[in-house]
Amino acid sequence: MNNMTDIIEQYINKLFQDADKDFITLKRSNVAEKFDCVPSQLNYVIKTRFTPEQGFIIESKRGGGGFIRITKITLHENIDYLDYLINNIESEDLYKIDYNKILKILKNDGYINHFDFVIMTSAIESFNETHLQLITSEQVEQDMVESINYTIYKNKKDMMIKFLNTIKYNKENS
């Protein structure tokens, strides 16, 4: 049996299938009542399953007349989506990027194959392991931790942007 998060996600996806526009508008309270859950559960589904990396833009207004508008980003070709991802990552805070989620989307949507996915997730994991080893080392002064954090996160971001540009280049030239 699916959990509530999956059920709400399926409901929202069905609304998109039935919609004649590239957006849907929800009232938190109506959806919460429909599924007998708290409105924060809807918020969780939207924040984790309908992200910009997955091709959605979220607008929200709180209060009595509040709503959530989910807009599906309509792109004309695969390269548009890669450009969108590159721009989004470039402008995103270093510490907020979920590289594993991006890689899963790229794999699931056919931008990369399983081999590329494994290589990149291994590279990200190596960064994470090195990062942990460096900041927990007794030889590292506490005032160096911030610099190490920044360098590791910046290198991960740069690596992902280069990877996306490589995918884009290969799509443009294939």
Coordinates of N, CA and C in Angstrom, one line a residue:
M1 N 0.8 -1.2 0.0 CA 0.0 0.0 0.0 C 0.9 1.2 0.0
N2 N 0.5 2.2 -0.7 CA 1.2 3.5 -0.8 C 1.0 4.3 0.5
N3 N 2.1 5.1 0.8 CA 1.9 5.9 2.0 C 1.2 7.2 1.5
M4 N 0.9 8.1 2.5 CA 0.1 9.3 2.2 C 0.8 10.2 1.3
T5 N 2.1 10.3 1.4 CA 2.9 11.2 0.6 C 2.8 10.7 -0.9
D6 N 2.9 9.4 -1.2 CA 2.8 8.9 -2.5 C 1.4 9.2 -3.1
I7 N 0.4 9.0 -2.2 CA -1.0 9.2 -2.6 C -1.3 10.6 -3.0
I8 N -0.8 11.6 -2.2 CA -1.0 13.0 -2.5 C -0.2 13.3 -3.8
E9 N 1.0 12.8 -4.0 CA 1.8 13.0 -5.2 C 1.0 12.5 -6.4
Q10 N 0.4 11.3 -6.3 CA -0.4 10.8 -7.4 C -1.6 11.6 -7.8
Y11 N -2.2 12.1 -6.7 CA -3.4 13.0 -6.9 C -3.0 14.3 -7.7
I12 N -1.9 14.9 -7.3 CA -1.4 16.1 -7.9 C -1.0 15.8 -9.4
N13 N -0.3 14.7 -9.6 CA 0.0 14.3 -11.0 C -1.2 14.1 -11.8
K14 N -2.3 13.5 -11.2 CA -3.5 13.3 -12.0 C -4.2 14.6 -12.3
L15 N -4.1 15.6 -11.4 CA -4.6 16.9 -11.6 C -3.9 17.5 -12.9
F16 N -2.6 17.4 -12.9 CA -1.9 17.9 -14.1 C -2.3 17.2 -15.4
Q17 N -2.5 15.9 -15.3 CA -3.0 15.1 -16.5 C -4.3 15.6 -17.0
D18 N -5.2 16.0 -16.1 CA -6.6 16.4 -16.4 C -6.6 17.9 -16.8
A19 N -5.6 18.7 -16.4 CA -5.6 20.1 -16.6 C -5.4 20.5 -18.1
D20 N -6.0 21.6 -18.5 CA -5.8 22.0 -19.9 C -4.7 23.1 -19.9
K21 N -4.1 23.5 -18.8 CA -3.1 24.5 -18.7 C -1.8 23.8 -18.1
D22 N -0.8 24.6 -18.0 CA 0.5 24.1 -17.5 C 0.6 24.4 -16.0
F23 N -0.5 24.7 -15.3 CA -0.5 24.9 -13.9 C -1.8 24.4 -13.3
I24 N -1.7 24.1 -12.0 CA -2.9 23.8 -11.2 C -2.8 24.6 -9.9
T25 N -4.0 24.9 -9.3 CA -4.1 25.7 -8.1 C -4.8 24.8 -7.1
L26 N -4.2 24.8 -5.9 CA -4.8 24.0 -4.8 C -5.0 24.8 -3.6
K27 N -6.0 24.5 -2.8 CA -6.2 25.1 -1.5 C -5.7 24.0 -0.5
R28 N -4.8 24.4 0.3 CA -4.2 23.5 1.3 C -5.3 22.7 2.1
S29 N -6.2 23.5 2.6 CA -7.2 23.0 3.5 C -8.1 22.0 2.8
N30 N -8.4 22.2 1.5 CA -9.3 21.3 0.7 C -8.6 20.0 0.5
V31 N -7.3 20.0 0.2 CA -6.5 18.8 -0.1 C -6.3 18.0 1.2
A32 N -6.0 18.8 2.3 CA -5.9 18.1 3.6 C -7.1 17.4 4.1
E33 N -8.3 18.1 3.8 CA -9.6 17.5 4.2 C -9.9 16.3 3.3
K34 N -9.6 16.4 2.0 CA -9.8 15.2 1.1 C -9.1 14.0 1.6
F35 N -7.8 14.2 2.0 CA -7.0 13.0 2.4 C -6.9 12.8 3.9
D36 N -7.7 13.6 4.6 CA -7.7 13.5 6.1 C -6.3 13.5 6.7
C37 N -5.6 14.6 6.3 CA -4.2 14.8 6.8 C -4.0 16.3 7.1
V38 N -2.9 16.6 7.7 CA -2.6 18.0 8.1 C -2.1 18.7 6.8
P39 N -2.3 20.0 6.7 CA -1.8 20.8 5.6 C -0.3 20.7 5.4
S40 N 0.4 20.5 6.5 CA 1.9 20.4 6.4 C 2.3 19.2 5.6
Q41 N 1.5 18.2 5.6 CA 1.8 17.0 4.8 C 1.8 17.3 3.3
L42 N 0.9 18.2 2.9 CA 0.8 18.6 1.5 C 2.0 19.5 1.2
N43 N 2.4 20.3 2.1 CA 3.6 21.2 2.0 C 4.8 20.3 1.7
Y44 N 4.9 19.2 2.5 CA 6.1 18.3 2.4 C 6.1 17.7 1.0
V45 N 5.0 17.2 0.5 CA 4.9 16.6 -0.8 C 5.4 17.6 -1.9
I46 N 4.9 18.8 -1.8 CA 5.3 19.8 -2.8 C 6.7 20.1 -2.7
K47 N 7.3 20.3 -1.5 CA 8.7 20.7 -1.3 C 9.6 19.5 -1.8
T48 N 9.2 18.3 -1.7 CA 10.1 17.2 -2.1 C 9.8 16.6 -3.4
R49 N 8.6 16.7 -4.0 CA 8.2 16.0 -5.2 C 8.0 16.9 -6.4
F50 N 7.8 18.2 -6.1 CA 7.5 19.2 -7.2 C 8.5 20.4 -7.1
T51 N 9.7 20.1 -7.2 CA 10.8 21.1 -7.1 C 11.2 21.6 -8.5
P52 N 11.9 22.7 -8.5 CA 12.4 23.3 -9.8 C 13.3 22.2 -10.5
E53 N 14.1 21.4 -9.8 CA 14.9 20.4 -10.5 C 14.0 19.4 -11.2
Q54 N 12.8 19.2 -10.7 CA 11.9 18.3 -11.3 C 11.0 18.9 -12.3
G55 N 11.2 20.2 -12.5 CA 10.5 20.9 -13.6 C 9.2 21.6 -13.1
F56 N 9.2 22.1 -11.9 CA 8.0 22.8 -11.4 C 8.4 24.1 -10.7
I57 N 7.5 25.0 -10.7 CA 7.6 26.3 -10.0 C 6.4 26.4 -9.0
I58 N 6.7 26.7 -7.8 CA 5.7 26.8 -6.8 C 5.4 28.2 -6.4
E59 N 4.2 28.6 -6.4 CA 3.8 29.9 -5.8 C 2.8 29.6 -4.7
S60 N 2.9 30.4 -3.6 CA 2.1 30.1 -2.4 C 1.6 31.4 -1.8
K61 N 0.4 31.4 -1.4 CA -0.2 32.5 -0.6 C -0.9 31.9 0.6
R62 N -0.5 32.3 1.8 CA -1.1 31.8 3.0 C -2.3 32.6 3.4
G63 N -3.0 32.1 4.3 CA -4.2 32.8 4.9 C -5.5 32.2 4.4
G64 N -6.6 32.8 4.7 CA -7.9 32.2 4.4 C -8.2 32.0 3.0
G65 N -7.7 33.0 2.1 CA -7.9 32.8 0.7 C -6.7 32.3 0.0
G66 N -5.8 31.6 0.8 CA -4.5 31.2 0.4 C -4.6 30.0 -0.6
F67 N -3.6 29.8 -1.4 CA -3.5 28.8 -2.4 C -2.1 28.4 -2.6
I68 N -2.0 27.3 -3.3 CA -0.7 26.9 -3.8 C -0.9 26.7 -5.3
R69 N -0.1 27.3 -6.1 CA -0.1 27.2 -7.6 C 1.2 26.4 -8.0
I70 N 1.0 25.3 -8.6 CA 2.1 24.5 -9.1 C 2.1 24.7 -10.6
T71 N 3.2 25.2 -11.2 CA 3.3 25.4 -12.6 C 4.4 24.4 -13.1
K72 N 4.0 23.6 -14.1 CA 4.9 22.7 -14.8 C 5.7 23.5 -15.8
I73 N 7.0 23.5 -15.7 CA 7.8 24.2 -16.7 C 7.8 23.5 -18.0
T74 N 7.3 24.2 -19.0 CA 7.2 23.6 -20.3 C 8.4 24.0 -21.1
L75 N 9.2 23.0 -21.5 CA 10.4 23.2 -22.2 C 10.2 22.5 -23.6
H76 N 10.9 23.1 -24.6 CA 10.7 22.7 -25.9 C 11.6 21.5 -26.3
E77 N 12.7 21.3 -25.6 CA 13.6 20.2 -25.9 C 14.4 19.9 -24.7
N78 N 15.1 18.8 -24.8 CA 16.0 18.3 -23.7 C 17.0 19.4 -23.3
I79 N 17.6 20.1 -24.3 CA 18.6 21.0 -24.0 C 18.1 22.2 -23.2
D80 N 16.8 22.6 -23.4 CA 16.2 23.6 -22.6 C 16.2 23.2 -21.2
Y81 N 15.9 22.0 -20.9 CA 15.9 21.5 -19.5 C 17.3 21.6 -18.9
L82 N 18.3 21.2 -19.6 CA 19.7 21.2 -19.1 C 20.1 22.6 -18.9
D83 N 19.7 23.6 -19.8 CA 20.0 25.0 -19.5 C 19.4 25.5 -18.3
Y84 N 18.1 25.1 -18.1 CA 17.4 25.4 -16.9 C 18.1 24.9 -15.6
L85 N 18.5 23.6 -15.7 CA 19.2 23.1 -14.5 C 20.5 23.8 -14.2
I86 N 21.2 24.1 -15.3 CA 22.5 24.7 -15.1 C 22.3 26.1 -14.5
N87 N 21.4 26.9 -15.0 CA 21.1 28.2 -14.5 C 20.6 28.1 -13.0
N88 N 19.8 27.2 -12.7 CA 19.2 27.0 -11.4 C 20.3 26.6 -10.4
I89 N 21.2 25.8 -10.8 CA 22.3 25.4 -9.9 C 23.3 26.5 -9.7
E90 N 23.6 27.2 -10.8 CA 24.5 28.4 -10.7 C 24.0 29.4 -9.7
S91 N 22.7 29.6 -9.7 CA 22.2 30.7 -8.8 C 21.8 30.2 -7.4
E92 N 21.9 28.9 -7.2 CA 21.5 28.3 -5.9 C 22.6 28.4 -4.9
D93 N 22.2 28.5 -3.7 CA 23.1 28.6 -2.5 C 23.9 27.2 -2.5
L94 N 25.2 27.3 -2.4 CA 26.1 26.1 -2.4 C 25.6 25.0 -1.5
Y95 N 25.1 25.4 -0.3 CA 24.8 24.5 0.7 C 23.4 23.8 0.6
K96 N 22.6 24.2 -0.4 CA 21.2 23.8 -0.5 C 21.0 22.8 -1.7
I97 N 22.0 22.5 -2.5 CA 21.8 21.7 -3.7 C 21.8 20.2 -3.3
D98 N 20.8 19.5 -3.8 CA 20.7 18.1 -3.6 C 21.1 17.4 -4.8
Y99 N 22.4 17.1 -4.9 CA 23.0 16.5 -6.1 C 22.5 15.1 -6.4
N100 N 22.2 14.3 -5.4 CA 21.7 13.0 -5.6 C 20.3 13.0 -6.3
K101 N 19.5 14.0 -5.8 CA 18.2 14.1 -6.4 C 18.3 14.5 -7.9
I102 N 19.2 15.5 -8.2 CA 19.4 15.9 -9.6 C 19.8 14.7 -10.5
L103 N 20.8 13.9 -9.9 CA 21.3 12.8 -10.7 C 20.2 11.7 -10.9
K104 N 19.3 11.5 -9.9 CA 18.2 10.6 -10.1 C 17.2 11.1 -11.2
I105 N 17.0 12.4 -11.2 CA 16.1 12.9 -12.2 C 16.7 12.7 -13.6
L106 N 18.0 13.1 -13.7 CA 18.7 12.9 -15.0 C 18.6 11.5 -15.5
K107 N 18.8 10.5 -14.6 CA 18.8 9.1 -14.9 C 17.3 8.7 -15.3
N108 N 16.4 9.0 -14.5 CA 15.0 8.6 -14.7 C 14.4 9.2 -16.0
D109 N 14.9 10.5 -16.3 CA 14.4 11.1 -17.6 C 15.2 10.8 -18.8
G110 N 16.2 9.9 -18.6 CA 17.0 9.4 -19.8 C 18.1 10.4 -20.3
Y111 N 18.5 11.3 -19.5 CA 19.6 12.2 -19.8 C 20.9 11.5 -19.7
I112 N 21.0 10.6 -18.7 CA 22.2 9.9 -18.4 C 21.8 8.4 -18.3
N113 N 22.8 7.5 -18.5 CA 22.5 6.1 -18.3 C 22.9 5.7 -16.9
H114 N 22.7 4.4 -16.6 CA 23.0 3.9 -15.2 C 24.5 4.1 -14.9
F115 N 25.4 3.8 -15.9 CA 26.8 4.0 -15.6 C 27.2 5.4 -15.2
D116 N 26.7 6.4 -16.0 CA 27.0 7.8 -15.6 C 26.5 8.1 -14.3
F117 N 25.3 7.6 -13.9 CA 24.7 7.8 -12.6 C 25.6 7.3 -11.5
V118 N 26.0 6.1 -11.7 CA 26.9 5.5 -10.6 C 28.2 6.2 -10.5
I119 N 28.8 6.6 -11.6 CA 30.1 7.4 -11.5 C 29.9 8.7 -10.8
M120 N 28.8 9.4 -11.2 CA 28.6 10.7 -10.5 C 28.2 10.6 -9.1
T121 N 27.4 9.7 -8.8 CA 27.0 9.5 -7.3 C 28.2 9.1 -6.5
S122 N 29.1 8.3 -7.1 CA 30.3 7.9 -6.4 C 31.2 9.1 -6.2
A123 N 31.3 10.0 -7.2 CA 32.1 11.2 -7.1 C 31.6 12.1 -6.0
I124 N 30.3 12.2 -6.0 CA 29.6 13.1 -4.9 C 29.9 12.5 -3.5
E125 N 29.8 11.1 -3.4 CA 30.1 10.5 -2.2 C 31.5 10.6 -1.7
S126 N 32.4 10.6 -2.7 CA 33.8 10.8 -2.4 C 34.1 12.2 -1.8
F127 N 33.4 13.2 -2.5 CA 33.5 14.6 -1.9 C 33.0 14.6 -0.5
N128 N 31.8 14.0 -0.3 CA 31.3 14.0 1.1 C 32.2 13.3 2.1
E129 N 32.8 12.1 1.7 CA 33.7 11.4 2.6 C 34.9 12.3 2.9
T130 N 35.5 12.9 1.9 CA 36.7 13.7 2.1 C 36.3 14.9 3.0
H131 N 35.2 15.5 2.7 CA 34.7 16.6 3.5 C 34.6 16.2 5.0
L132 N 34.0 15.1 5.3 CA 33.8 14.7 6.7 C 35.2 14.4 7.3
Q133 N 36.1 13.8 6.6 CA 37.4 13.5 7.1 C 38.2 14.7 7.4
L134 N 38.1 15.7 6.5 CA 38.8 17.0 6.7 C 38.3 17.8 7.9
I135 N 37.0 17.9 8.1 CA 36.5 18.7 9.1 C 36.5 18.1 10.5
T136 N 36.6 16.7 10.5 CA 36.7 16.0 11.8 C 38.1 15.7 12.2
S137 N 39.1 16.0 11.3 CA 40.5 15.8 11.6 C 41.0 16.6 12.8
E138 N 41.7 16.0 13.7 CA 42.3 16.8 14.8 C 43.3 17.8 14.4
Q139 N 43.9 17.6 13.2 CA 44.9 18.5 12.7 C 44.3 19.8 12.1
V140 N 43.0 19.9 11.9 CA 42.4 21.0 11.3 C 41.9 22.0 12.4
E141 N 42.3 23.2 12.3 CA 41.9 24.2 13.2 C 40.5 24.6 13.0
Q142 N 39.8 24.9 14.0 CA 38.3 25.2 13.9 C 38.1 26.4 12.9
D143 N 39.0 27.3 12.8 CA 38.8 28.5 11.9 C 39.0 28.1 10.5
M144 N 39.5 26.9 10.2 CA 39.7 26.4 8.8 C 38.4 25.7 8.3
V145 N 37.6 25.3 9.2 CA 36.4 24.4 8.9 C 35.5 25.2 7.9
E146 N 35.3 26.5 8.1 CA 34.4 27.2 7.2 C 35.0 27.3 5.8
S147 N 36.3 27.5 5.7 CA 37.0 27.5 4.4 C 36.9 26.1 3.7
I148 N 37.1 25.1 4.5 CA 37.0 23.7 3.9 C 35.6 23.5 3.4
N149 N 34.6 23.8 4.2 CA 33.2 23.6 3.8 C 32.9 24.3 2.5
Y150 N 33.3 25.6 2.4 CA 33.1 26.4 1.2 C 33.8 25.7 0.0
T151 N 35.0 25.3 0.1 CA 35.8 24.7 -1.0 C 35.2 23.4 -1.4
I152 N 34.8 22.6 -0.5 CA 34.2 21.3 -0.9 C 32.8 21.5 -1.6
Y153 N 32.0 22.4 -1.1 CA 30.7 22.6 -1.7 C 30.8 23.3 -3.0
K154 N 31.8 24.2 -3.1 CA 32.0 24.9 -4.4 C 32.5 23.9 -5.5
N155 N 33.4 23.0 -5.1 CA 33.9 22.0 -6.0 C 32.8 21.1 -6.5
K156 N 31.9 20.7 -5.6 CA 30.8 19.8 -6.0 C 29.9 20.6 -7.0
K157 N 29.6 21.8 -6.7 CA 28.8 22.6 -7.6 C 29.4 22.8 -9.0
D158 N 30.7 23.1 -9.0 CA 31.4 23.3 -10.3 C 31.4 21.9 -11.0
M159 N 31.6 20.8 -10.3 CA 31.6 19.5 -11.0 C 30.3 19.2 -11.6
M160 N 29.2 19.5 -10.9 CA 27.9 19.2 -11.5 C 27.6 20.1 -12.7
I161 N 28.0 21.4 -12.6 CA 27.7 22.3 -13.8 C 28.5 21.8 -15.0
K162 N 29.8 21.4 -14.8 CA 30.6 20.8 -15.9 C 29.9 19.6 -16.5
F163 N 29.4 18.7 -15.6 CA 28.8 17.5 -16.0 C 27.5 17.8 -16.8
L164 N 26.7 18.8 -16.4 CA 25.5 19.1 -17.1 C 25.9 19.8 -18.5
N165 N 26.9 20.6 -18.5 CA 27.3 21.2 -19.8 C 27.8 20.1 -20.7
T166 N 28.5 19.1 -20.2 CA 28.9 18.0 -21.1 C 27.7 17.2 -21.7
I167 N 26.7 17.0 -20.8 CA 25.5 16.3 -21.3 C 24.9 17.2 -22.4
K168 N 24.8 18.5 -22.1 CA 24.2 19.4 -23.1 C 25.0 19.4 -24.4
Y169 N 26.3 19.5 -24.3 CA 27.1 19.5 -25.5 C 26.9 18.2 -26.3
N170 N 26.8 17.1 -25.6 CA 26.6 15.8 -26.3 C 25.3 15.7 -27.0
K171 N 24.2 16.3 -26.3 CA 22.9 16.3 -26.9 C 22.8 17.2 -28.2
E172 N 23.5 18.4 -28.1 CA 23.5 19.3 -29.2 C 24.3 18.7 -30.4
N173 N 25.2 17.9 -30.2 CA 26.1 17.4 -31.3 C 25.7 15.9 -31.6
S174 N 24.6 15.4 -31.2 CA 24.2 14.1 -31.5 C 23.1 14.1 -32.6

